[in-house]
PDB file of C-alpha atoms in Angstrom:
ATOM      1  CA  MET A   1     -35.739 -34.820  16.727  1.00  0.00           C
ATOM      2  CA  GLY A   2     -36.163 -36.342  19.856  1.00  0.00           C
ATOM      3  CA  LYS A   3     -32.821 -38.106  20.207  1.00  0.00           C
ATOM      4  CA  PHE A   4     -30.858 -35.246  17.803  1.00  0.00           C
ATOM      5  CA  LYS A   5     -32.092 -32.732  20.476  1.00  0.00           C
ATOM      6  CA  LEU A   6     -30.734 -35.338  22.838  1.00  0.00           C
ATOM      7  CA  PHE A   7     -27.464 -35.365  22.016  1.00  0.00           C
ATOM      8  CA  TRP A   8     -26.970 -31.917  21.116  1.00  0.00           C
ATOM      9  CA  LYS A   9     -27.574 -31.339  24.519  1.00  0.00           C
ATOM     10  CA  ASP A  10     -24.947 -33.869  25.619  1.00  0.00           C
ATOM     11  CA  ASN A  11     -22.206 -32.804  23.378  1.00  0.00           C
ATOM     12  CA  GLY A  12     -23.002 -29.555  21.440  1.00  0.00           C
ATOM     13  CA  ILE A  13     -20.799 -27.182  22.947  1.00  0.00           C
ATOM     14  CA  GLY A  14     -17.649 -29.624  22.888  1.00  0.00           C
ATOM     15  CA  TYR A  15     -18.349 -29.335  19.276  1.00  0.00           C
ATOM     16  CA  LEU A  16     -18.737 -25.679  19.141  1.00  0.00           C
ATOM     17  CA  PHE A  17     -15.784 -25.883  20.636  1.00  0.00           C
ATOM     18  CA  LEU A  18     -14.323 -28.349  18.161  1.00  0.00           C
ATOM     19  CA  THR A  19     -15.694 -26.049  15.485  1.00  0.00           C
ATOM     20  CA  PRO A  20     -12.045 -23.807  14.596  1.00  0.00           C
ATOM     21  CA  TRP A  21     -10.724 -27.598  13.925  1.00  0.00           C
ATOM     22  CA  LEU A  22     -12.840 -29.092  12.163  1.00  0.00           C
ATOM     23  CA  ILE A  23     -12.982 -25.815   9.442  1.00  0.00           C
ATOM     24  CA  GLY A  24      -8.282 -25.301   9.790  1.00  0.00           C
ATOM     25  CA  ILE A  25      -8.508 -29.313   8.590  1.00  0.00           C
ATOM     26  CA  LEU A  26     -11.523 -29.259   6.068  1.00  0.00           C
ATOM     27  CA  THR A  27      -9.611 -26.072   4.203  1.00  0.00           C
ATOM     28  CA  LEU A  28      -6.589 -26.449   5.652  1.00  0.00           C
ATOM     29  CA  THR A  29      -5.806 -30.174   5.503  1.00  0.00           C
ATOM     30  CA  ALA A  30      -8.588 -32.559   4.148  1.00  0.00           C
ATOM     31  CA  ILE A  31      -8.625 -30.020   0.656  1.00  0.00           C
ATOM     32  CA  PRO A  32      -5.513 -29.613  -0.570  1.00  0.00           C
ATOM     33  CA  MET A  33      -4.596 -33.298  -0.470  1.00  0.00           C
ATOM     34  CA  GLY A  34      -7.842 -34.984  -2.131  1.00  0.00           C
ATOM     35  CA  ALA A  35      -6.808 -31.458  -4.775  1.00  0.00           C
ATOM     36  CA  SER A  36      -3.424 -32.181  -4.494  1.00  0.00           C
ATOM     37  CA  LEU A  37      -4.526 -36.140  -5.402  1.00  0.00           C
ATOM     38  CA  TYR A  38      -6.352 -34.940  -8.591  1.00  0.00           C
ATOM     39  CA  PHE A  39      -4.014 -32.813  -9.986  1.00  0.00           C
ATOM     40  CA  SER A  40      -1.245 -35.731  -9.374  1.00  0.00           C
ATOM     41  CA  PHE A  41      -2.959 -37.553 -12.492  1.00  0.00           C
ATOM     42  CA  THR A  42      -3.778 -34.360 -14.877  1.00  0.00           C
ATOM     43  CA  SER A  43      -1.409 -32.191 -16.537  1.00  0.00           C
ATOM     44  CA  TYR A  44      -1.125 -28.791 -14.288  1.00  0.00           C
ATOM     45  CA  ASP A  45       0.648 -26.344 -15.205  1.00  0.00           C
ATOM     46  CA  MET A  46      -1.238 -23.619 -12.373  1.00  0.00           C
ATOM     47  CA  PHE A  47      -2.157 -21.104 -15.373  1.00  0.00           C
ATOM     48  CA  ASN A  48      -4.909 -23.320 -17.645  1.00  0.00           C
ATOM     49  CA  ALA A  49      -7.488 -26.420 -16.718  1.00  0.00           C
ATOM     50  CA  PRO A  50      -5.507 -29.361 -15.472  1.00  0.00           C
ATOM     51  CA  THR A  51      -6.012 -32.550 -18.364  1.00  0.00           C
ATOM     52  CA  TRP A  52      -6.493 -36.128 -16.886  1.00  0.00           C
ATOM     53  CA  ILE A  53      -3.118 -37.707 -18.043  1.00  0.00           C
ATOM     54  CA  GLY A  54      -3.765 -40.721 -15.423  1.00  0.00           C
ATOM     55  CA  PHE A  55      -0.769 -42.093 -14.221  1.00  0.00           C
ATOM     56  CA  ASP A  56       1.793 -41.069 -16.993  1.00  0.00           C
ATOM     57  CA  ASN A  57       3.623 -38.324 -14.011  1.00  0.00           C
ATOM     58  CA  TYR A  58       3.741 -40.904 -12.037  1.00  0.00           C
ATOM     59  CA  THR A  59       5.287 -43.307 -14.161  1.00  0.00           C
ATOM     60  CA  SER A  60       7.576 -40.407 -15.686  1.00  0.00           C
ATOM     61  CA  LEU A  61       8.812 -40.169 -12.150  1.00  0.00           C
ATOM     62  CA  PHE A  62      11.286 -43.672 -12.632  1.00  0.00           C
ATOM     63  CA  SER A  63      12.624 -42.206 -16.915  1.00  0.00           C
ATOM     64  CA  ASP A  64      13.638 -38.483 -14.460  1.00  0.00           C
ATOM     65  CA  PRO A  65      17.286 -38.599 -13.744  1.00  0.00           C
ATOM     66  CA  LYS A  66      16.762 -35.505 -11.496  1.00  0.00           C
ATOM     67  CA  TRP A  67      14.142 -37.635  -9.020  1.00  0.00           C
ATOM     68  CA  LEU A  68      15.828 -40.371  -9.530  1.00  0.00           C
ATOM     69  CA  GLN A  69      19.652 -38.506  -7.967  1.00  0.00           C
ATOM     70  CA  SER A  70      16.802 -37.101  -5.585  1.00  0.00           C
ATOM     71  CA  VAL A  71      15.970 -40.020  -4.485  1.00  0.00           C
ATOM     72  CA  LYS A  72      19.952 -41.380  -3.458  1.00  0.00           C
ATOM     73  CA  VAL A  73      19.729 -37.836  -2.558  1.00  0.00           C
ATOM     74  CA  THR A  74      17.492 -38.051   0.021  1.00  0.00           C
ATOM     75  CA  VAL A  75      18.436 -41.753   1.123  1.00  0.00           C
ATOM     76  CA  ILE A  76      21.773 -40.804   2.466  1.00  0.00           C
ATOM     77  CA  TYR A  77      20.329 -37.837   4.843  1.00  0.00           C
ATOM     78  CA  VAL A  78      17.588 -40.092   6.173  1.00  0.00           C
ATOM     79  CA  PHE A  79      20.302 -43.315   6.985  1.00  0.00           C
ATOM     80  CA  PHE A  80      23.192 -41.580   7.971  1.00  0.00           C
ATOM     81  CA  GLY A  81      21.884 -38.307   9.361  1.00  0.00           C
ATOM     82  CA  VAL A  82      18.180 -39.525  12.041  1.00  0.00           C
ATOM     83  CA  PRO A  83      20.834 -42.442  13.482  1.00  0.00           C
ATOM     84  CA  LEU A  84      24.360 -40.516  14.349  1.00  0.00           C
ATOM     85  CA  GLN A  85      21.564 -37.591  15.352  1.00  0.00           C
ATOM     86  CA  LEU A  86      19.573 -39.928  17.813  1.00  0.00           C
ATOM     87  CA  ALA A  87      22.974 -41.590  19.095  1.00  0.00           C
ATOM     88  CA  PHE A  88      25.386 -37.967  20.227  1.00  0.00           C
ATOM     89  CA  ALA A  89      21.322 -36.912  21.684  1.00  0.00           C
ATOM     90  CA  LEU A  90      21.567 -39.977  23.539  1.00  0.00           C
ATOM     91  CA  PHE A  91      24.768 -39.456  24.681  1.00  0.00           C
ATOM     92  CA  ILE A  92      24.271 -35.573  25.282  1.00  0.00           C
ATOM     93  CA  ALA A  93      21.549 -36.346  27.800  1.00  0.00           C
ATOM     94  CA  VAL A  94      23.586 -39.517  29.069  1.00  0.00           C
ATOM     95  CA  LEU A  95      25.940 -37.004  30.308  1.00  0.00           C
ATOM     96  CA  LEU A  96      23.964 -34.091  31.276  1.00  0.00           C
ATOM     97  CA  ASN A  97      21.845 -36.770  34.111  1.00  0.00           C
ATOM     98  CA  LYS A  98      24.773 -37.361  35.406  1.00  0.00           C
ATOM     99  CA  GLY A  99      23.293 -34.835  38.406  1.00  0.00           C
ATOM    100  CA  ILE A 100      25.413 -31.628  37.568  1.00  0.00           C
ATOM    101  CA  GLY A 101      25.505 -29.265  38.759  1.00  0.00           C
ATOM    102  CA  GLY A 102      23.027 -25.954  36.602  1.00  0.00           C
ATOM    103  CA  LEU A 103      21.554 -29.342  34.829  1.00  0.00           C
ATOM    104  CA  ARG A 104      19.234 -26.383  33.125  1.00  0.00           C
ATOM    105  CA  VAL A 105      21.135 -24.196  31.966  1.00  0.00           C
ATOM    106  CA  TYR A 106      22.713 -26.827  30.038  1.00  0.00           C
ATOM    107  CA  ARG A 107      19.862 -27.534  29.025  1.00  0.00           C
ATOM    108  CA  ALA A 108      18.300 -25.186  27.529  1.00  0.00           C
ATOM    109  CA  VAL A 109      21.613 -24.032  25.841  1.00  0.00           C
ATOM    110  CA  TYR A 110      21.936 -28.142  24.514  1.00  0.00           C
ATOM    111  CA  TYR A 111      18.346 -26.925  23.557  1.00  0.00           C
ATOM    112  CA  VAL A 112      19.285 -23.770  21.500  1.00  0.00           C
ATOM    113  CA  PRO A 113      20.241 -25.504  18.216  1.00  0.00           C
ATOM    114  CA  SER A 114      16.991 -27.524  17.587  1.00  0.00           C
ATOM    115  CA  LEU A 115      14.809 -23.906  17.211  1.00  0.00           C
ATOM    116  CA  PHE A 116      17.117 -22.097  15.146  1.00  0.00           C
ATOM    117  CA  GLY A 117      18.498 -25.212  12.973  1.00  0.00           C
ATOM    118  CA  GLY A 118      15.804 -25.103  10.874  1.00  0.00           C
ATOM    119  CA  SER A 119      16.289 -21.772   9.348  1.00  0.00           C
ATOM    120  CA  VAL A 120      17.970 -19.607   6.949  1.00  0.00           C
ATOM    121  CA  ALA A 121      19.617 -17.809   9.026  1.00  0.00           C
ATOM    122  CA  ILE A 122      21.423 -21.030  10.294  1.00  0.00           C
ATOM    123  CA  ALA A 123      21.996 -22.065   6.845  1.00  0.00           C
ATOM    124  CA  ILE A 124      23.304 -19.175   5.992  1.00  0.00           C
ATOM    125  CA  LEU A 125      25.672 -19.084   9.389  1.00  0.00           C
ATOM    126  CA  TRP A 126      26.597 -23.006   7.823  1.00  0.00           C
ATOM    127  CA  ARG A 127      27.445 -22.025   4.559  1.00  0.00           C
ATOM    128  CA  GLN A 128      29.791 -19.627   5.829  1.00  0.00           C
ATOM    129  CA  ILE A 129      31.453 -22.496   8.331  1.00  0.00           C
ATOM    130  CA  PHE A 130      31.968 -25.079   5.297  1.00  0.00           C
ATOM    131  CA  GLY A 131      32.464 -22.158   2.104  1.00  0.00           C
ATOM    132  CA  GLY A 132      36.350 -21.807   1.427  1.00  0.00           C
ATOM    133  CA  ASN A 133      37.241 -19.068   3.334  1.00  0.00           C
ATOM    134  CA  GLY A 134      35.138 -20.123   6.624  1.00  0.00           C
ATOM    135  CA  LEU A 135      35.547 -21.249   9.792  1.00  0.00           C
ATOM    136  CA  VAL A 136      36.471 -24.806   9.215  1.00  0.00           C
ATOM    137  CA  ASN A 137      39.477 -24.054   7.053  1.00  0.00           C
ATOM    138  CA  ASN A 138      40.486 -21.323   8.720  1.00  0.00           C
ATOM    139  CA  ILE A 139      40.244 -24.390  12.385  1.00  0.00           C
ATOM    140  CA  LEU A 140      42.610 -26.510   9.964  1.00  0.00           C
ATOM    141  CA  GLY A 141      44.505 -24.042   8.421  1.00  0.00           C
ATOM    142  CA  LYS A 142      46.632 -23.783  11.780  1.00  0.00           C
ATOM    143  CA  PHE A 143      47.712 -27.628  11.703  1.00  0.00           C
ATOM    144  CA  GLY A 144      48.890 -26.551   7.629  1.00  0.00           C
ATOM    145  CA  ILE A 145      46.396 -28.130   5.918  1.00  0.00           C
ATOM    146  CA  ASP A 146      44.603 -26.742   3.485  1.00  0.00           C
ATOM    147  CA  GLY A 147      41.239 -27.373   3.283  1.00  0.00           C
ATOM    148  CA  ILE A 148      38.299 -27.439   0.296  1.00  0.00           C
ATOM    149  CA  ASN A 149      35.151 -25.102  -1.012  1.00  0.00           C
ATOM    150  CA  TRP A 150      33.053 -28.089   1.333  1.00  0.00           C
ATOM    151  CA  ILE A 151      29.760 -26.205   0.135  1.00  0.00           C
ATOM    152  CA  SER A 152      30.738 -26.542  -3.336  1.00  0.00           C
ATOM    153  CA  THR A 153      32.272 -29.445  -3.882  1.00  0.00           C
ATOM    154  CA  PRO A 154      29.932 -32.414  -4.826  1.00  0.00           C
ATOM    155  CA  SER A 155      31.899 -35.744  -2.529  1.00  0.00           C
ATOM    156  CA  THR A 156      31.358 -33.094   0.502  1.00  0.00           C
ATOM    157  CA  ALA A 157      28.241 -30.972   0.480  1.00  0.00           C
ATOM    158  CA  LEU A 158      25.714 -33.448   1.129  1.00  0.00           C
ATOM    159  CA  TYR A 159      27.552 -34.256   4.585  1.00  0.00           C
ATOM    160  CA  THR A 160      27.865 -31.115   5.308  1.00  0.00           C
ATOM    161  CA  LEU A 161      23.684 -30.419   5.633  1.00  0.00           C
ATOM    162  CA  ILE A 162      24.208 -33.915   7.877  1.00  0.00           C
ATOM    163  CA  ILE A 163      25.787 -32.286  10.252  1.00  0.00           C
ATOM    164  CA  LEU A 164      23.965 -29.636  10.268  1.00  0.00           C
ATOM    165  CA  MET A 165      21.154 -31.939  10.952  1.00  0.00           C
ATOM    166  CA  VAL A 166      23.087 -33.775  13.810  1.00  0.00           C
ATOM    167  CA  TRP A 167      23.920 -30.794  15.649  1.00  0.00           C
ATOM    168  CA  GLN A 168      19.490 -29.797  15.365  1.00  0.00           C
ATOM    169  CA  PHE A 169      20.046 -32.476  18.663  1.00  0.00           C
ATOM    170  CA  GLY A 170      18.236 -30.889  21.310  1.00  0.00           C
ATOM    171  CA  ALA A 171      15.020 -31.932  21.004  1.00  0.00           C
ATOM    172  CA  SER A 172      15.548 -35.487  21.145  1.00  0.00           C
ATOM    173  CA  MET A 173      18.241 -35.156  23.503  1.00  0.00           C
ATOM    174  CA  VAL A 174      15.219 -33.281  25.280  1.00  0.00           C
ATOM    175  CA  ILE A 175      13.411 -36.315  24.975  1.00  0.00           C
ATOM    176  CA  PHE A 176      16.059 -38.904  26.138  1.00  0.00           C
ATOM    177  CA  LEU A 177      16.636 -37.043  28.933  1.00  0.00           C
ATOM    178  CA  ALA A 178      13.308 -37.474  30.634  1.00  0.00           C
ATOM    179  CA  GLY A 179      12.590 -41.271  29.474  1.00  0.00           C
ATOM    180  CA  LEU A 180      15.890 -41.450  31.616  1.00  0.00           C
ATOM    181  CA  LYS A 181      14.526 -39.936  35.007  1.00  0.00           C
ATOM    182  CA  GLN A 182      12.227 -42.714  34.676  1.00  0.00           C
ATOM    183  CA  VAL A 183      15.003 -45.611  35.328  1.00  0.00           C
ATOM    184  CA  PRO A 184      15.368 -46.615  38.494  1.00  0.00           C
ATOM    185  CA  ILE A 185      17.763 -45.715  40.275  1.00  0.00           C
ATOM    186  CA  GLU A 186      17.071 -49.348  42.138  1.00  0.00           C
ATOM    187  CA  LEU A 187      18.316 -51.472  38.978  1.00  0.00           C
ATOM    188  CA  TYR A 188      21.733 -49.316  38.979  1.00  0.00           C
ATOM    189  CA  GLU A 189      22.934 -50.010  42.873  1.00  0.00           C
ATOM    190  CA  SER A 190      21.878 -53.696  42.049  1.00  0.00           C
ATOM    191  CA  ALA A 191      23.907 -54.116  38.860  1.00  0.00           C
ATOM    192  CA  LYS A 192      27.175 -52.073  41.073  1.00  0.00           C
ATOM    193  CA  ILE A 193      26.749 -54.142  43.601  1.00  0.00           C
ATOM    194  CA  ASP A 194      26.847 -57.463  40.926  1.00  0.00           C
ATOM    195  CA  GLY A 195      29.963 -55.762  39.033  1.00  0.00           C
ATOM    196  CA  ALA A 196      28.851 -54.011  36.227  1.00  0.00           C
ATOM    197  CA  GLY A 197      30.557 -51.579  34.440  1.00  0.00           C
ATOM    198  CA  PRO A 198      29.027 -48.486  32.503  1.00  0.00           C
ATOM    199  CA  MET A 199      29.033 -49.909  29.995  1.00  0.00           C
ATOM    200  CA  LYS A 200      26.891 -52.786  31.089  1.00  0.00           C
ATOM    201  CA  GLN A 201      25.046 -50.653  32.873  1.00  0.00           C
ATOM    202  CA  PHE A 202      23.852 -48.657  29.988  1.00  0.00           C
ATOM    203  CA  PHE A 203      23.473 -51.671  27.755  1.00  0.00           C
ATOM    204  CA  LYS A 204      21.512 -53.773  30.548  1.00  0.00           C
ATOM    205  CA  ILE A 205      19.331 -52.131  31.323  1.00  0.00           C
ATOM    206  CA  THR A 206      19.525 -48.062  30.515  1.00  0.00           C
ATOM    207  CA  LEU A 207      18.950 -48.777  26.768  1.00  0.00           C
ATOM    208  CA  PRO A 208      16.442 -51.231  26.563  1.00  0.00           C
ATOM    209  CA  LEU A 209      14.443 -49.051  29.349  1.00  0.00           C
ATOM    210  CA  ILE A 210      14.619 -46.188  27.290  1.00  0.00           C
ATOM    211  CA  THR A 211      13.612 -48.283  23.766  1.00  0.00           C
ATOM    212  CA  PRO A 212       9.847 -46.460  23.627  1.00  0.00           C
ATOM    213  CA  VAL A 213      12.035 -43.054  24.270  1.00  0.00           C
ATOM    214  CA  VAL A 214      14.783 -44.432  21.142  1.00  0.00           C
ATOM    215  CA  PHE A 215      11.663 -46.074  19.728  1.00  0.00           C
ATOM    216  CA  PHE A 216       9.448 -42.214  19.255  1.00  0.00           C
ATOM    217  CA  ASN A 217      12.587 -40.652  18.454  1.00  0.00           C
ATOM    218  CA  LEU A 218      13.387 -42.803  15.673  1.00  0.00           C
ATOM    219  CA  VAL A 219       9.851 -41.932  14.108  1.00  0.00           C
ATOM    220  CA  MET A 220       9.937 -38.578  13.969  1.00  0.00           C
ATOM    221  CA  GLY A 221      13.656 -38.212  12.780  1.00  0.00           C
ATOM    222  CA  ILE A 222      12.926 -40.200  10.318  1.00  0.00           C
ATOM    223  CA  ILE A 223       9.490 -38.226   9.780  1.00  0.00           C
ATOM    224  CA  GLY A 224      11.583 -34.685   9.599  1.00  0.00           C
ATOM    225  CA  ALA A 225      14.238 -36.084   7.962  1.00  0.00           C
ATOM    226  CA  PHE A 226      12.646 -37.170   4.547  1.00  0.00           C
ATOM    227  CA  GLN A 227      10.740 -34.035   4.893  1.00  0.00           C
ATOM    228  CA  ALA A 228      14.140 -30.800   5.245  1.00  0.00           C
ATOM    229  CA  PHE A 229      13.982 -28.733   3.182  1.00  0.00           C
ATOM    230  CA  THR A 230      14.910 -25.185   3.819  1.00  0.00           C
ATOM    231  CA  PRO A 231      18.633 -25.657   4.636  1.00  0.00           C
ATOM    232  CA  ALA A 232      19.118 -27.988   0.872  1.00  0.00           C
ATOM    233  CA  TYR A 233      17.386 -24.305  -0.661  1.00  0.00           C
ATOM    234  CA  ILE A 234      20.235 -22.211   1.269  1.00  0.00           C
ATOM    235  CA  VAL A 235      23.095 -23.951   1.044  1.00  0.00           C
ATOM    236  CA  SER A 236      22.490 -24.959  -3.055  1.00  0.00           C
ATOM    237  CA  GLY A 237      21.261 -21.496  -4.187  1.00  0.00           C
ATOM    238  CA  GLY A 238      17.628 -22.929  -4.605  1.00  0.00           C
ATOM    239  CA  THR A 239      19.383 -25.299  -7.086  1.00  0.00           C
ATOM    240  CA  GLY A 240      21.146 -28.322  -5.860  1.00  0.00           C
ATOM    241  CA  GLY A 241      23.843 -27.716  -6.070  1.00  0.00           C
ATOM    242  CA  PRO A 242      26.374 -28.145  -6.963  1.00  0.00           C
ATOM    243  CA  LEU A 243      26.402 -31.348  -9.129  1.00  0.00           C
ATOM    244  CA  ASN A 244      23.143 -32.202  -7.737  1.00  0.00           C
ATOM    245  CA  SER A 245      24.148 -33.049  -4.478  1.00  0.00           C
ATOM    246  CA  THR A 246      22.414 -31.156  -2.438  1.00  0.00           C
ATOM    247  CA  LEU A 247      18.889 -31.778  -4.485  1.00  0.00           C
ATOM    248  CA  PHE A 248      16.573 -33.511  -1.621  1.00  0.00           C
ATOM    249  CA  TYR A 249      13.504 -34.615  -2.845  1.00  0.00           C
ATOM    250  CA  THR A 250      11.836 -31.718  -0.718  1.00  0.00           C
ATOM    251  CA  LEU A 251      13.740 -28.762  -2.996  1.00  0.00           C
ATOM    252  CA  TYR A 252      13.175 -31.079  -6.297  1.00  0.00           C
ATOM    253  CA  LEU A 253       9.905 -30.694  -5.389  1.00  0.00           C
ATOM    254  CA  TYR A 254       9.203 -27.136  -5.072  1.00  0.00           C
ATOM    255  CA  GLN A 255      11.901 -26.807  -8.911  1.00  0.00           C
ATOM    256  CA  LYS A 256       8.841 -28.522 -10.361  1.00  0.00           C
ATOM    257  CA  GLY A 257       5.704 -27.037  -8.134  1.00  0.00           C
ATOM    258  CA  PHE A 258       6.427 -23.918  -8.006  1.00  0.00           C
ATOM    259  CA  THR A 259      10.185 -22.356 -11.099  1.00  0.00           C
ATOM    260  CA  GLN A 260       8.261 -25.043 -13.538  1.00  0.00           C
ATOM    261  CA  PHE A 261       5.260 -24.675 -12.935  1.00  0.00           C
ATOM    262  CA  ALA A 262       4.320 -28.444 -13.441  1.00  0.00           C
ATOM    263  CA  MET A 263       2.260 -28.331 -10.535  1.00  0.00           C
ATOM    264  CA  GLY A 264       0.817 -32.406 -11.592  1.00  0.00           C
ATOM    265  CA  TYR A 265       3.793 -33.053 -11.679  1.00  0.00           C
ATOM    266  CA  ALA A 266       4.988 -31.667  -7.934  1.00  0.00           C
ATOM    267  CA  SER A 267       1.755 -33.360  -6.895  1.00  0.00           C
ATOM    268  CA  ALA A 268       2.583 -37.016  -7.817  1.00  0.00           C
ATOM    269  CA  MET A 269       5.942 -36.129  -6.102  1.00  0.00           C
ATOM    270  CA  ALA A 270       4.736 -35.558  -3.033  1.00  0.00           C
ATOM    271  CA  TRP A 271       2.451 -38.208  -2.532  1.00  0.00           C
ATOM    272  CA  VAL A 272       5.384 -40.886  -3.262  1.00  0.00           C
ATOM    273  CA  LEU A 273       7.423 -39.072  -0.522  1.00  0.00           C
ATOM    274  CA  LEU A 274       3.533 -39.703   1.755  1.00  0.00           C
ATOM    275  CA  ILE A 275       3.396 -43.036   1.158  1.00  0.00           C
ATOM    276  CA  VAL A 276       7.241 -43.418   1.285  1.00  0.00           C
ATOM    277  CA  ILE A 277       7.810 -41.450   4.734  1.00  0.00           C
ATOM    278  CA  ALA A 278       4.050 -43.949   5.431  1.00  0.00           C
ATOM    279  CA  ILE A 279       6.099 -47.144   4.377  1.00  0.00           C
ATOM    280  CA  ALA A 280       8.848 -46.537   6.583  1.00  0.00           C
ATOM    281  CA  THR A 281       7.163 -45.593   9.533  1.00  0.00           C
ATOM    282  CA  ALA A 282       4.950 -48.795   9.108  1.00  0.00           C
ATOM    283  CA  ILE A 283       7.921 -50.689   9.370  1.00  0.00           C
ATOM    284  CA  VAL A 284       9.848 -49.484  12.218  1.00  0.00           C
ATOM    285  CA  PHE A 285       6.386 -49.995  13.943  1.00  0.00           C
ATOM    286  CA  ALA A 286       6.337 -53.653  12.394  1.00  0.00           C
ATOM    287  CA  THR A 287       9.772 -54.009  14.309  1.00  0.00           C
ATOM    288  CA  SER A 288       9.446 -51.858  16.945  1.00  0.00           C
ATOM    289  CA  LYS A 289       8.036 -55.716  18.164  1.00  0.00           C
ATOM    290  CA  LYS A 290      11.299 -56.947  18.768  1.00  0.00           C
ATOM    291  CA  TRP A 291      13.442 -54.358  20.193  1.00  0.00           C
ATOM    292  CA  VAL A 292      11.065 -51.583  22.063  1.00  0.00           C
ATOM    293  CA  TYR A 293      10.466 -52.912  25.529  1.00  0.00           C
ATOM    294  CA  TYR A 294       7.129 -51.205  27.722  1.00  0.00           C
ATOM    295  CA  GLN A 295       7.818 -51.894  31.999  1.00  0.00           C
ATOM    296  CA  GLY A 296       4.712 -53.720  32.854  1.00  0.00           C
TER     297      GLY A 296
END
């Protein structure tokens, strides 16, 4: 008892301040995750008591053509969207790092899409821009080109969402810009004396020294892309169309859980997604030893 009093005297106030967080992590994260894991092994429709069915939900996934399509769509979205977004964010950050006037204004303007990019309003706007009578086709019409309905065409619908993802480059750009500010200017001056041009300076000095920032943005980008939901939901009207070409994994999960009420199946999907994200993140961490440079 004496040890407890001593422990409480030294740490009690800290734990009191942590209490709201502990309650939140238990009630909003830990307990729901535990319930989801249990439901993933059951047949549960939210109206009747769950029935234990073992691994049936997990094995059924691989014979579900819509699940396989959602995996394909999401992988394409991640594979193309994340690198393009990071490349564009780095390109803009390098331009803004050239010491131009009004840097704070430019930085704020470029960051705005990241604030609103995932909103319902922007997704609706995107649907109008790439629609049959949208802005893109109006511009193409000025050059005598007949455009298509980019949103309603299966071969192009997904790529309009990838463009939307790239457009939300602001957060990554700000982080890249902060990393670029940390590169010693003396290195560039020495490289210039040795005759190195801008491209050589970028690939030999800038890029190696900001690889920790690239690593961070890559991990966060992969996690965010796998969980993308709003753009596909709004643009397709919640269907994942046309012909399931925008059926993101999270959108199909939503359909199974909250429109078909197959909550056990949806829970299994959620845990598979968690495992996939964990594996993808682990691969990036494992390979980072070969390409991420930390200054000593």
